[in-house]
Amino acid sequence: MTDSSPFYITTPIYYVNDKPHVGHCYTTLVADAVARFMRAAGRDVFFLTGTDEHAEKVVTSAAERSLTPIQWADRNAAEFQKAFAFLQCSNDDFIRTTEDRHTQRVRDYIQQLLDSDDIYLGEYEGWYDPSQEEYLTETTAREHDYKSPVTGRELIKRTEKNYFFRLSKYQDRLRKHIEQHPECVQPEARRNEVLGRLREPLQDVPVSRGSGDASGSSGASGGGGTSGGSGGASGGGWGILMPGDESHRVYVWIDALFNYLSTVDTPERQRYWPAQVHLIAKDILWFHAVIWPCMLMALGKPLPATVYSHSFWIREGRKMSKSLGNFLDLPTIEAYCRPFADGGFGIDAFRWYLLTQGPLGATDADFAHDKFVEVYNADLANGIGNAASRVSNMIAKYFEGLCPVAQGVSDVDAALGKTAQSCVERAFERATLTHADPASGFRAGVDISNAVDEYIALTAPFKLAKDPANMQTVGTILYQCAEALRIAAILMSPAMPSAMADLLGRLGQDAPDDKGRFAEPLEELCKWGRLQAGTRIVKGEALFPRWDADRPVPTP
Ligand code: ME8
């Protein structure tokens, strides 16, 4: 029976102080591929991405441009939406934390936590780094000789009144939960990191900041070596007011985390909670794996099944940073995504590189042009593209473009079917992001097309075809190939929706809808033998023309 239960997947909501870059696109793309796969599998998917808008840095970067924070937020939120649409992301909603539907609910959640005394008014004293607008733990402050680890400026001992969340109260429960549910923080290296830190006592976390005293948005106060207070520069009324105390505003991180819940906290969407996957990167692991589940416990809500925390993209071997000015930005992404005829690789190929070569594991991944070319040629031009054209050419040449019949299937022929089936199983197993190496799930389709190549090399249908007496055997071989390619195209279609819709069309198959749903569940569609003999197989242009070394690097 097909599992049609709800499957809710989220990405971080991104800061709108600047435009999106490849890192943001990557996380949303991975979520997109998973969402498409799960829709194809028959699940009731809800895929959410969006923007985090109440950060102090939005106020400052807007002021630098003589804009109001909301004007600047509007502009950049639109950039994020445009970028994700351009990359064909199939998100079901896009939440902006400045929307009423979010802010109202955040106030309700905070009120509930105030009522249950999980949030209280307290005083915080700590080492404040004015240059970075954040507090450091005693240990970090001491390690750096009470100077800012970033700028070297003196730290200040500072006290502020804040509302706090009783994180400490939930520490044991959370530790046990993570110990008992290995899938709840992935990959394993990240889970061990969290468990390690949960052995030390936790401090309560600030959830507010003084109203004329807006918080830093560094996000570091729960991450790296920092803790405690929520920062200091003036926010000029930016942020959600604390219920019952208008002298405070909700700390941007707490506001942001609630988006996962607020977006689906309606009668029509309630069934999506708890989320199956919160997809994030390692920079914001602490907030998602520790603070967020503890707040959910306090609210009496079930916990998300998995927080999947990937690593970082670097570029040509170097960290991407503002100071190096080497972010892979939207104009460059668009250049890579131009059609082949216009000097690019196409959107599908860009998605493929990101999805299959990205930092899903515990180590960073390099966006390097030479590697891009290598992967493009190996997997797409010489891989699925070449296999598709060889098979369709032979079917055109020997069978007038009509899919032949498989008869007298030998063990060698049957082995291709078995390989395809095990690739389907692998794709299913990895798509939930609860298993190690999800990228090998995305790659399952190319493994099938590689098996098709090997099978053609082994059985040599082009040689057999020289003798008319062999045509039945040739037909069997080409049926097996076309059938394997049909399954490969289905499995690769969450990663490369347009190119695989094209390939499926050439194989006489229906493409999925624009959210990735097929007319039948994936498991049915991927059953070996569904391809009908007699189906017209179309040759068409090369799906992925080979990239020669002398073609220039795509640039804006
Ligand atoms: O942290 N490689 O927003 P943010 C891969 N608003 N992914 C990267 C990346 C890189 N080099 N750089 C960024 C925030 N990312 C908060 C989140 S959620 C309730 C609030 C991706 O704009 C990655 O997903 O700084 C990372 O976690 C996220 O962008 C941080 O985005």
Coordinates of C-alpha atoms and ligand atoms in Angstrom, one line a residue:
M1 CA 0.0 0.0 0.0
T2 CA 1.3 3.4 -0.9
D3 CA 2.1 5.6 2.1
S4 CA 0.1 8.9 1.6
S5 CA 0.8 10.3 5.1
P6 CA 1.8 14.0 5.5
F7 CA 5.4 14.9 4.9
Y8 CA 6.5 18.3 6.0
I9 CA 10.0 19.6 5.0
T10 CA 11.4 23.0 5.8
T11 CA 14.6 25.0 5.0
P12 CA 16.0 27.8 7.2
I13 CA 14.3 31.1 6.6
Y14 CA 17.1 33.3 5.3
Y15 CA 18.1 36.8 6.4
V16 CA 17.0 39.5 4.1
N17 CA 19.8 41.9 4.8
D18 CA 21.4 40.8 1.5
K19 CA 20.6 38.9 -1.7
P20 CA 20.7 35.1 -1.9
H21 CA 23.8 33.2 -2.9
V22 CA 24.6 29.6 -3.7
G23 CA 24.4 28.4 0.0
H24 CA 20.8 29.5 0.3
C25 CA 19.9 28.1 -3.1
Y26 CA 21.5 24.8 -2.2
T27 CA 19.5 24.1 1.0
T28 CA 16.2 25.0 -0.7
L29 CA 17.2 22.9 -3.8
V30 CA 17.9 19.8 -1.6
A31 CA 14.6 20.3 0.1
D32 CA 13.0 20.6 -3.3
A33 CA 14.5 17.4 -4.6
V34 CA 13.3 15.6 -1.5
A35 CA 9.8 17.2 -1.7
R36 CA 9.5 16.2 -5.3
F37 CA 10.6 12.6 -4.6
M38 CA 8.2 12.3 -1.7
R39 CA 5.3 13.7 -3.8
A40 CA 6.1 11.2 -6.5
A41 CA 6.1 8.5 -3.9
G42 CA 2.6 9.5 -3.0
R43 CA 3.2 11.4 0.3
D44 CA 1.1 14.4 1.2
V45 CA 4.0 16.9 1.0
F46 CA 4.2 20.4 2.4
F47 CA 7.5 22.1 1.5
L48 CA 8.3 25.4 3.2
T49 CA 11.0 28.0 2.7
G50 CA 11.0 31.7 3.4
T51 CA 12.8 34.7 5.0
D52 CA 13.8 35.9 8.4
E53 CA 13.2 39.6 8.6
H54 CA 13.4 41.0 12.1
A55 CA 17.2 41.0 12.4
E56 CA 19.1 44.1 13.4
K57 CA 21.3 43.9 10.4
V58 CA 18.2 44.5 8.2
V59 CA 17.7 47.8 10.0
T60 CA 21.3 48.8 9.5
S61 CA 21.6 47.7 5.9
A62 CA 18.3 49.4 5.0
A63 CA 19.5 52.6 6.7
E64 CA 22.7 52.5 4.6
R65 CA 20.4 52.7 1.5
S66 CA 18.1 55.3 3.0
L67 CA 15.3 52.8 3.0
T68 CA 13.0 51.6 5.8
P69 CA 13.6 48.1 7.1
I70 CA 10.4 46.8 5.5
Q71 CA 11.3 48.3 2.1
W72 CA 14.6 46.6 2.1
A73 CA 13.1 43.4 3.4
D74 CA 10.5 43.5 0.6
R75 CA 13.2 43.9 -2.0
N76 CA 15.3 41.0 -0.8
A77 CA 12.5 38.7 0.0
A78 CA 11.5 39.1 -3.6
E79 CA 15.0 38.3 -4.7
F80 CA 14.9 35.0 -2.7
Q81 CA 11.5 34.2 -4.2
K82 CA 12.8 34.9 -7.7
A83 CA 15.9 32.9 -7.2
F84 CA 14.0 29.8 -5.9
A85 CA 11.4 30.1 -8.7
F86 CA 14.2 30.4 -11.3
L87 CA 15.8 27.2 -10.0
Q88 CA 12.3 25.5 -10.2
C89 CA 11.9 25.0 -6.5
S90 CA 8.4 23.6 -5.8
N91 CA 7.8 25.1 -2.3
D92 CA 4.2 25.1 -1.2
D93 CA 4.5 28.3 0.7
F94 CA 7.0 31.1 1.3
I95 CA 6.8 32.5 4.8
R96 CA 8.1 36.0 5.7
T97 CA 8.4 36.7 9.4
T98 CA 7.0 40.2 9.0
E99 CA 3.6 38.8 7.9
D100 CA 0.7 39.0 10.3
R101 CA -0.1 35.3 10.0
H102 CA 3.3 34.7 11.6
T103 CA 3.6 37.6 14.1
Q104 CA 0.2 37.0 15.6
R105 CA 0.9 33.4 16.3
V106 CA 4.4 34.1 17.7
R107 CA 2.7 36.3 20.3
D108 CA 0.3 33.5 21.1
Y109 CA 3.1 30.9 21.6
I110 CA 5.1 33.3 23.8
Q111 CA 2.0 34.1 25.8
Q112 CA 1.5 30.4 26.4
L113 CA 5.1 30.0 27.5
L114 CA 4.7 33.0 29.9
D115 CA 1.5 31.5 31.3
S116 CA 3.3 28.1 32.0
D117 CA 6.3 30.0 33.5
D118 CA 8.6 28.5 30.9
I119 CA 9.4 32.1 30.0
Y120 CA 10.3 34.5 32.9
L121 CA 11.7 37.9 33.4
G122 CA 15.3 37.8 34.6
E123 CA 18.6 39.5 34.6
Y124 CA 21.5 38.6 32.5
E125 CA 25.1 39.4 33.3
G126 CA 27.8 38.5 30.8
W127 CA 30.7 39.5 28.7
Y128 CA 29.4 41.6 25.9
D129 CA 31.3 42.2 22.7
P130 CA 30.1 45.7 21.4
S131 CA 31.9 45.3 18.1
Q132 CA 29.9 42.1 17.3
E133 CA 26.7 42.9 19.3
E134 CA 26.8 39.6 21.1
Y135 CA 27.5 38.0 24.5
L136 CA 30.3 35.5 25.0
T137 CA 30.4 32.7 27.5
E138 CA 32.8 33.0 30.4
T139 CA 35.0 30.3 28.9
T140 CA 35.2 32.0 25.5
A141 CA 35.8 35.4 27.1
R142 CA 38.6 34.0 29.2
E143 CA 40.2 32.1 26.3
H144 CA 40.4 35.4 24.4
D145 CA 41.8 37.4 27.4
Y146 CA 38.5 39.3 27.6
K147 CA 38.9 40.8 24.2
S148 CA 36.7 40.3 21.1
P149 CA 37.7 37.1 19.3
V150 CA 36.8 38.9 16.0
T151 CA 38.1 42.5 16.5
G152 CA 40.3 42.3 19.5
R153 CA 38.4 45.1 21.2
E154 CA 37.8 45.0 25.0
L155 CA 34.8 43.1 26.2
I156 CA 32.4 44.8 28.6
K157 CA 30.7 43.2 31.6
R158 CA 27.1 44.1 31.1
T159 CA 23.8 43.4 32.7
E160 CA 20.4 43.5 31.0
K161 CA 16.9 42.7 31.9
N162 CA 15.5 40.1 29.6
Y163 CA 12.8 37.4 29.3
F164 CA 14.4 34.0 29.4
F165 CA 13.3 30.6 28.3
R166 CA 13.9 27.7 30.8
L167 CA 16.1 25.7 28.5
S168 CA 17.7 23.9 31.5
K169 CA 14.4 22.4 32.5
Y170 CA 14.2 20.4 29.3
Q171 CA 17.8 19.4 29.0
D172 CA 17.5 15.8 30.3
R173 CA 14.4 15.1 28.4
L174 CA 16.0 16.3 25.2
R175 CA 19.2 14.3 25.8
K176 CA 17.2 11.1 26.3
H177 CA 15.2 11.8 23.2
I178 CA 18.2 12.3 21.0
E179 CA 19.8 9.1 22.5
Q180 CA 16.7 7.1 21.8
H181 CA 16.0 8.5 18.3
P182 CA 19.3 8.3 16.3
E183 CA 17.5 9.8 13.3
C184 CA 16.5 12.9 15.0
V185 CA 19.8 14.7 14.4
Q186 CA 21.6 13.8 11.2
P187 CA 24.3 13.2 10.0
E188 CA 25.7 11.2 12.8
A189 CA 28.8 13.5 13.4
R190 CA 26.3 16.3 14.1
R191 CA 24.3 14.2 16.5
N192 CA 27.4 13.3 18.4
E193 CA 28.4 17.0 18.6
V194 CA 25.0 17.9 20.1
L195 CA 25.1 15.0 22.5
G196 CA 28.6 16.0 23.6
R197 CA 27.4 19.6 24.4
L198 CA 24.3 18.3 26.2
R199 CA 26.6 16.7 28.8
E200 CA 27.4 20.2 30.1
P201 CA 24.7 22.1 32.0
L202 CA 22.7 24.4 29.8
Q203 CA 22.0 28.1 30.6
D204 CA 18.5 29.5 30.1
V205 CA 18.2 31.5 26.8
P206 CA 17.1 35.0 26.3
V207 CA 14.0 35.4 24.2
S208 CA 13.7 39.1 24.2
R209 CA 15.6 42.3 24.0
G210 CA 14.8 45.8 25.3
S211 CA 12.6 47.6 22.8
G212 CA 14.9 50.5 22.0
D213 CA 17.7 48.0 22.3
A214 CA 17.3 45.7 19.4
S215 CA 19.2 42.4 19.3
G216 CA 22.1 41.5 17.1
S217 CA 21.2 39.0 14.5
S218 CA 24.5 37.3 14.4
G219 CA 22.8 34.2 15.4
A220 CA 25.8 33.3 17.4
S221 CA 24.4 33.5 20.8
G222 CA 23.4 29.9 20.8
G223 CA 26.1 28.7 18.4
G224 CA 29.9 28.7 18.7
G225 CA 31.4 29.9 21.9
T226 CA 28.8 32.4 22.7
S227 CA 25.7 32.4 24.9
G228 CA 23.4 34.5 26.9
G229 CA 22.1 37.9 26.0
S230 CA 20.6 39.1 22.8
G231 CA 22.7 42.1 22.0
G232 CA 22.5 45.8 21.9
A233 CA 22.2 48.3 19.0
S234 CA 19.0 50.2 18.4
G235 CA 16.4 48.5 16.4
G236 CA 14.0 51.4 16.0
G237 CA 10.9 49.4 16.6
W238 CA 11.8 46.5 14.4
G239 CA 10.6 43.1 15.7
I240 CA 7.6 41.5 17.4
L241 CA 6.5 43.1 20.7
M242 CA 6.6 40.8 23.7
P243 CA 3.0 40.1 24.8
G244 CA 2.2 42.1 27.9
D245 CA 5.4 44.1 28.0
E246 CA 5.9 46.5 25.2
S247 CA 9.3 47.5 26.5
H248 CA 10.7 44.3 25.0
R249 CA 10.7 42.7 21.6
V250 CA 11.0 39.0 20.8
Y251 CA 14.6 38.0 20.1
V252 CA 15.0 37.5 16.3
W253 CA 16.0 33.8 16.6
I254 CA 13.0 32.9 18.7
D255 CA 10.7 34.7 16.3
A256 CA 12.4 32.9 13.4
L257 CA 12.2 29.3 14.8
F258 CA 8.5 29.7 15.3
N259 CA 8.0 30.0 11.5
Y260 CA 8.0 26.2 11.2
L261 CA 5.0 26.0 13.4
S262 CA 3.1 29.2 12.6
T263 CA 2.9 28.5 8.9
V264 CA 1.1 25.2 9.4
D265 CA -0.9 26.2 12.5
T266 CA -4.2 26.5 10.7
P267 CA -7.1 24.0 10.5
E268 CA -6.2 23.1 6.9
R269 CA -2.5 22.5 7.6
Q270 CA -2.5 21.1 11.1
R271 CA -1.9 17.6 9.8
Y272 CA 1.6 18.6 8.7
W273 CA 2.9 19.0 12.3
P274 CA 5.4 17.6 13.4
A275 CA 7.8 18.3 10.5
Q276 CA 9.5 15.3 9.1
V277 CA 12.7 17.2 8.2
H278 CA 14.2 20.5 9.2
L279 CA 17.0 20.9 6.6
I280 CA 19.7 23.4 7.8
A281 CA 23.4 23.8 7.7
K282 CA 25.8 23.3 10.6
D283 CA 26.0 27.0 11.5
I284 CA 22.5 26.9 13.0
L285 CA 22.5 23.4 14.4
W286 CA 22.3 24.4 18.1
F287 CA 19.2 26.5 17.6
H288 CA 17.4 23.7 15.7
A289 CA 18.7 20.6 17.6
V290 CA 18.5 22.0 21.1
I291 CA 16.6 25.3 21.6
W292 CA 13.8 24.6 19.2
P293 CA 12.9 21.1 20.4
C294 CA 12.9 22.3 24.0
M295 CA 10.5 25.1 23.2
L296 CA 8.3 22.6 21.5
M297 CA 8.3 20.4 24.6
A298 CA 7.3 23.4 26.7
L299 CA 4.5 24.1 24.2
G300 CA 3.4 20.5 24.5
K301 CA 4.0 19.9 20.8
P302 CA 5.4 16.7 19.2
L303 CA 9.0 17.0 18.0
P304 CA 10.2 17.0 14.4
A305 CA 11.4 13.7 13.2
T306 CA 14.8 14.8 11.8
V307 CA 17.0 17.9 11.9
Y308 CA 19.4 17.3 9.0
S309 CA 22.4 19.6 9.2
H310 CA 24.6 19.8 6.1
S311 CA 28.0 21.3 5.8
F312 CA 29.2 24.3 3.6
W313 CA 30.0 25.0 0.1
I314 CA 33.3 26.6 -0.5
R315 CA 34.5 27.9 -3.8
E316 CA 37.5 26.9 -5.8
G317 CA 39.0 25.6 -2.6
R318 CA 38.4 28.8 -0.5
K319 CA 35.8 29.7 2.0
M320 CA 33.2 32.1 0.6
S321 CA 33.1 35.4 2.4
K322 CA 32.2 39.0 2.0
S323 CA 35.8 40.1 2.5
L324 CA 37.0 37.8 -0.3
G325 CA 34.1 38.9 -2.4
N326 CA 33.9 35.4 -3.8
F327 CA 30.3 34.3 -3.1
L328 CA 28.8 32.3 -5.9
D329 CA 26.0 34.9 -6.4
L330 CA 22.8 34.9 -8.4
P331 CA 24.3 36.4 -11.6
T332 CA 26.9 33.7 -11.7
I333 CA 24.3 31.0 -11.0
E334 CA 22.2 32.4 -13.8
A335 CA 25.2 32.2 -16.1
Y336 CA 25.8 28.5 -15.3
C337 CA 22.1 27.9 -15.8
R338 CA 21.9 29.4 -19.3
P339 CA 21.0 26.9 -22.0
F340 CA 24.0 25.1 -23.6
A341 CA 23.6 27.0 -26.8
D342 CA 24.1 30.3 -24.9
G343 CA 27.2 29.1 -23.1
G344 CA 25.8 27.6 -20.0
F345 CA 25.0 24.1 -18.7
G346 CA 21.3 24.5 -18.2
I347 CA 19.3 24.6 -15.0
D348 CA 19.0 20.9 -14.7
A349 CA 22.7 20.4 -14.9
F350 CA 23.3 23.1 -12.2
R351 CA 20.7 21.4 -10.0
W352 CA 22.5 18.0 -10.6
Y353 CA 25.9 19.3 -9.6
L354 CA 24.6 20.9 -6.4
L355 CA 22.5 18.0 -5.4
T356 CA 25.0 15.2 -6.1
Q357 CA 28.2 17.0 -5.2
G358 CA 27.0 19.1 -2.3
P359 CA 28.0 19.1 1.3
L360 CA 25.3 16.8 2.6
G361 CA 27.8 14.9 4.8
A362 CA 30.0 16.1 7.6
T363 CA 32.6 17.8 5.3
D364 CA 32.5 20.9 3.1
A365 CA 32.2 20.6 -0.7
D366 CA 33.9 22.6 -3.3
F367 CA 32.2 24.5 -6.1
A368 CA 35.0 24.3 -8.6
H369 CA 34.5 24.9 -12.3
D370 CA 36.7 22.0 -13.5
K371 CA 34.9 19.6 -11.2
F372 CA 31.6 20.9 -12.5
V373 CA 32.7 20.1 -16.1
E374 CA 33.9 16.7 -15.0
V375 CA 30.7 15.8 -13.3
Y376 CA 28.6 17.2 -16.2
N377 CA 30.4 15.2 -18.8
A378 CA 30.6 12.0 -16.8
D379 CA 27.0 11.8 -15.4
L380 CA 25.0 13.7 -18.0
A381 CA 26.7 14.1 -21.4
N382 CA 28.5 10.7 -21.4
G383 CA 26.1 9.2 -18.8
I384 CA 22.3 9.4 -19.1
G385 CA 22.4 11.6 -22.2
N386 CA 24.6 9.3 -24.2
A387 CA 22.8 6.2 -23.0
A388 CA 19.5 7.7 -24.1
S389 CA 20.8 8.6 -27.5
R390 CA 22.5 5.3 -28.2
V391 CA 19.3 3.3 -27.2
S392 CA 16.9 5.6 -29.1
N393 CA 19.2 5.5 -32.2
M394 CA 19.4 1.7 -32.2
I395 CA 15.6 1.5 -31.8
A396 CA 15.2 3.9 -34.7
K397 CA 17.6 2.0 -36.8
Y398 CA 16.6 -1.6 -36.2
F399 CA 12.9 -1.3 -35.1
E400 CA 11.6 1.8 -36.9
G401 CA 11.5 3.7 -33.6
L402 CA 9.1 1.3 -31.9
C403 CA 10.0 -0.3 -28.6
P404 CA 10.8 -4.0 -29.3
V405 CA 9.5 -6.9 -27.3
A406 CA 11.6 -8.7 -24.6
Q407 CA 11.6 -12.4 -25.1
G408 CA 13.8 -15.2 -23.9
V409 CA 15.4 -13.0 -21.3
S410 CA 18.8 -14.4 -20.2
D411 CA 20.4 -14.0 -16.8
V412 CA 22.6 -11.2 -18.2
D413 CA 19.5 -9.4 -19.4
A414 CA 17.6 -9.9 -16.2
A415 CA 20.6 -8.6 -14.2
L416 CA 19.9 -5.1 -15.6
G417 CA 16.4 -5.3 -14.2
K418 CA 17.8 -6.3 -10.8
T419 CA 20.2 -3.4 -10.8
A420 CA 17.5 -1.0 -11.6
Q421 CA 15.3 -2.4 -8.8
S422 CA 18.1 -2.1 -6.2
C423 CA 18.6 1.5 -7.3
V424 CA 14.9 2.2 -6.8
E425 CA 15.1 0.8 -3.3
R426 CA 18.2 2.9 -2.5
A427 CA 16.5 6.1 -3.7
F428 CA 13.5 5.3 -1.4
E429 CA 15.7 4.5 1.5
R430 CA 17.7 7.7 1.3
A431 CA 15.1 10.2 0.3
T432 CA 13.9 10.8 3.9
L433 CA 17.3 12.2 4.9
T434 CA 17.3 9.8 7.9
H435 CA 19.9 7.6 6.3
A436 CA 23.6 8.2 5.7
D437 CA 24.6 9.5 2.3
P438 CA 21.4 10.9 0.8
A439 CA 23.3 12.1 -2.3
S440 CA 23.7 8.5 -3.3
G441 CA 19.9 8.4 -3.4
F442 CA 19.9 11.3 -5.8
R443 CA 22.5 9.5 -7.9
A444 CA 20.5 6.2 -8.2
G445 CA 19.3 7.1 -11.7
V446 CA 22.8 7.7 -13.1
D447 CA 23.9 4.4 -11.6
I448 CA 21.2 2.8 -13.8
S449 CA 22.3 4.6 -16.9
N450 CA 25.9 3.5 -16.2
A451 CA 24.6 -0.1 -15.9
V452 CA 22.9 0.3 -19.3
D453 CA 26.2 1.4 -20.8
E454 CA 28.0 -1.7 -19.3
Y455 CA 25.2 -3.9 -20.5
I456 CA 25.4 -2.5 -24.1
A457 CA 29.2 -3.0 -24.0
L458 CA 28.7 -6.6 -22.8
T459 CA 26.0 -7.7 -25.2
A460 CA 27.0 -5.5 -28.2
P461 CA 23.6 -5.3 -29.9
F462 CA 25.1 -3.2 -32.7
K463 CA 27.3 -6.2 -33.6
L464 CA 24.5 -8.7 -33.2
A465 CA 22.3 -6.6 -35.5
K466 CA 24.6 -7.3 -38.5
D467 CA 23.0 -10.8 -38.7
P468 CA 19.2 -10.7 -39.2
A469 CA 18.9 -14.0 -37.3
N470 CA 19.8 -12.1 -34.1
M471 CA 17.0 -9.5 -34.3
Q472 CA 15.0 -11.1 -31.5
T473 CA 18.0 -11.0 -29.2
V474 CA 18.7 -7.4 -30.2
G475 CA 15.1 -6.5 -29.5
T476 CA 15.3 -8.0 -26.0
I477 CA 18.5 -6.1 -25.3
L478 CA 17.0 -2.8 -26.4
Y479 CA 13.8 -3.4 -24.5
Q480 CA 15.8 -3.9 -21.3
C481 CA 17.8 -0.7 -22.0
A482 CA 14.8 1.4 -22.7
E483 CA 13.0 0.1 -19.7
A484 CA 16.0 0.8 -17.5
L485 CA 16.3 4.3 -18.9
R486 CA 12.6 4.9 -18.2
I487 CA 13.2 4.0 -14.5
A488 CA 16.4 6.1 -14.4
A489 CA 14.5 9.1 -15.8
I490 CA 11.8 8.8 -13.2
L491 CA 14.4 8.5 -10.4
M492 CA 16.3 11.5 -11.7
S493 CA 13.3 13.7 -12.3
P494 CA 13.2 15.2 -8.8
A495 CA 16.8 16.4 -9.4
M496 CA 16.3 17.5 -13.0
P497 CA 12.6 18.1 -13.6
S498 CA 12.8 19.6 -17.1
A499 CA 15.4 17.4 -18.7
M500 CA 13.8 14.3 -17.4
A501 CA 10.4 15.4 -18.5
D502 CA 11.9 15.7 -21.9
L503 CA 13.5 12.2 -21.7
L504 CA 10.3 10.6 -20.4
G505 CA 8.4 12.2 -23.3
R506 CA 10.9 10.6 -25.8
L507 CA 10.3 7.3 -24.1
G508 CA 6.6 7.7 -24.6
Q509 CA 5.9 8.3 -20.9
D510 CA 3.9 11.0 -19.1
A511 CA 6.0 13.6 -17.2
P512 CA 5.2 14.5 -13.6
D513 CA 3.3 17.8 -12.9
D514 CA 5.2 20.9 -12.0
K515 CA 5.4 19.8 -8.3
G516 CA 6.9 16.4 -9.3
R517 CA 3.7 14.3 -8.9
F518 CA 3.1 11.5 -11.4
A519 CA -0.3 10.0 -12.2
E520 CA 0.6 6.9 -10.2
P521 CA 2.9 6.4 -7.1
L522 CA 6.6 6.0 -7.8
E523 CA 6.7 2.5 -6.5
E524 CA 4.2 1.3 -9.1
L525 CA 5.7 3.3 -11.9
C526 CA 9.2 1.9 -11.2
K527 CA 8.1 -1.7 -11.4
W528 CA 10.1 -3.5 -14.1
G529 CA 8.2 -4.2 -17.3
R530 CA 5.8 -1.3 -17.4
L531 CA 7.2 -0.1 -20.7
Q532 CA 4.9 -1.4 -23.4
A533 CA 6.4 -3.0 -26.5
G534 CA 5.3 -0.9 -29.5
T535 CA 5.7 2.4 -27.7
R536 CA 7.2 5.1 -30.0
I537 CA 10.7 6.1 -28.9
V538 CA 11.8 9.4 -30.2
K539 CA 15.5 10.3 -30.9
G540 CA 15.6 14.0 -30.5
E541 CA 18.6 16.3 -30.0
A542 CA 21.3 15.5 -27.5
L543 CA 19.9 16.0 -24.0
F544 CA 23.3 17.1 -22.6
P545 CA 25.8 18.0 -25.3
R546 CA 29.4 17.3 -24.3
W547 CA 31.3 20.2 -22.7
D548 CA 34.7 20.6 -24.4
A549 CA 37.6 21.9 -22.4
D550 CA 37.9 25.0 -24.5
R551 CA 34.4 26.3 -23.8
P552 CA 34.7 29.4 -21.6
V553 CA 33.7 29.4 -18.0
P554 CA 30.1 30.9 -17.7
T555 CA 30.2 34.4 -16.4
P556 CA 27.5 37.0 -16.0
Ligands
ME8_1 O1 21.0 31.7 9.7 N1 27.0 26.5 2.1 O2 19.9 32.8 8.0 P1 21.1 32.8 6.9 C1 25.8 25.8 2.3 N2 18.0 33.5 9.5 N3 24.7 26.4 2.8 C2 24.8 27.7 3.2 C3 26.0 28.4 3.0 C4 27.2 27.8 2.5 N4 28.3 28.3 2.3 N5 25.8 29.7 3.5 C5 24.5 29.7 3.9 C6 20.0 32.3 9.2 N6 23.9 28.5 3.7 C7 18.8 32.4 10.0 C8 18.0 31.1 10.0 S1 16.0 29.5 10.6 C9 14.8 29.5 11.8 C10 16.8 31.1 10.8 C11 22.5 28.2 4.0 O3 20.6 33.8 5.8 C12 22.4 27.1 5.1 O4 21.2 26.5 5.0 O5 22.4 33.2 7.5 C13 22.5 27.9 6.3 O6 22.0 27.2 7.5 C14 21.6 29.1 6.0 O7 21.9 29.3 4.6 C15 21.9 30.3 6.8 O8 21.1 31.4 6.2

